[in-house]
Structures are given as structure tokens and as C-alpha cells.
C-alpha angles and dihedrals in degrees: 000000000000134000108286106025126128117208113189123233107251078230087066088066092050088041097048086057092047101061092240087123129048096184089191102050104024125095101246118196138196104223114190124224135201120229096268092100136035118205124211136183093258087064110148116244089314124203145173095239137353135336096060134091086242124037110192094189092074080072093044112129120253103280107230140126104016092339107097128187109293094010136248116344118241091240123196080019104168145154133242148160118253128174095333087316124113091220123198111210140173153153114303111247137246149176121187122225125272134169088232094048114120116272112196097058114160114154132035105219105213102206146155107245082191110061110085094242083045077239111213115240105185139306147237132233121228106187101223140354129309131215100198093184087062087060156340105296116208146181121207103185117203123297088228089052144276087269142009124194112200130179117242 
């Protein structure tokens, strides 16, 4: 695995059939962790808060400067069909620099703010970790999309 790349929980799968994410209409986030812990996609029934077996909030980074609880929103975030693909998209995302912004930052928690559990839905991989008082921290997600579902 490389920086940038997002790798999606198995549990997204099981939660997308069973009407927990509406990628289009829910508020998704973009939580930050600290190295403490290191997602993968086996992840059991991960969360950001209580209510699943892992909570990946009690690894959140310390909120502060322009970094607020549960980190930047994914805004305009929508679904569409492109080229045979059901295709999840949204605003990159970025935090300016400030001197009180975390700075162990490890992991970018992709999850829905709006299902009740605050269901995960994947994660990215930042490939080190980041100071975000020593500058503006950003995410520029793919020009093709976050995500694509094909049939096989």
C-alpha cells in the first residue's frame, strides 16, 4: 500500500446492500487517526464511535487550530453512472495551516457522519505522519472519482 491510497472496509460492501450509506445525501467525513492503530480492510464492523466492534475515534487526533472533531466534511459528494460504473465523487479536502492543528496524523477515516452507527466506509492511507501545524494539509481525490462500482 502506498501513500494515497484508499482501500475500502469489506463491511462497506455488507453495509452499501443494506441501505446504511447513501453516498449521494449523507454527510461523509474524513476523521484522522494517529498511528496507534492501523486499519485494514478486514476491519470488523468499524465505526467512528460506539456501537461497533472497532471505534476508530478513540484514535482521532487531538482536534485543535483548523482541524475540528471528526475532521472536513466530503462536500458536493454525489453518485453517477460513467461509463457502466456507479462512480462516488466529491470536493477535494483541505485543512490550513495553524500552529494548533494535530500533528501525528496517520490514517484518514472515510465515514458517514449521518448513519446512525457512523458506519466506516474505507480508509486512506497517508504514508507517514503528518504535522498539520507545519502546513496546509490536503487531499486531492482521483479525477475519475473516490470510488467506482462495476459489474462483473
Amino acid at each position: 500500500m502506498a501513500a494515497g491510497d484508499i482501500v475500502f472496509f469489506d463491511q462497506w460492501l455488507v453495509d452499501v446492500q443494506e441501505a446504511i450509506h447513501n453516498m449521494e445525501t449523507d454527510t461523509i467525513k474524513l476523521g484522522l487517526i494517529t498511528s496507534a492503530v492501523t486499519p485494514a480492510a478486514t476491519t470488523t464492523d468499524p465505526r467512528w464511535g460506539a456501537g461497533g466492534t472497532t471505534n476508530f475515534s478513540t484514535n482521532q487526533v487531538t482536534p485543535g487550530g483548523n482541524y475540528s472533531t471528526g475532521g472536513p466534511t466530503i462536500a458536493n459528494n454525489s453518485v453517477t453512472l460513467s461509463g457502466g460504473a456507479g462512480v462516488f465523487d466529491g470536493d477535494d479536502i483541505s485543512v490550513t495551516q495553524h500552529a494548533s492543528n494535530p500533528t501525528n496524523a496517520r490514517w484518514g477515516i472515510i465515514y458517514s457522519d449521518t448513519a446512525a452507527g457512523k458506519n466506516c466506509i474505507g480508509y486512506l492511507d497517508l504514508g507517514t505522519t503528518i504535522d498539520l501545524s507545519a502546513g496546509d494539509f490536503s487531499v486531492a481525490w482521483n479525477a475519475s472519482g473516490i470510488s467506482s462500482m462495476n459489474q462483473a
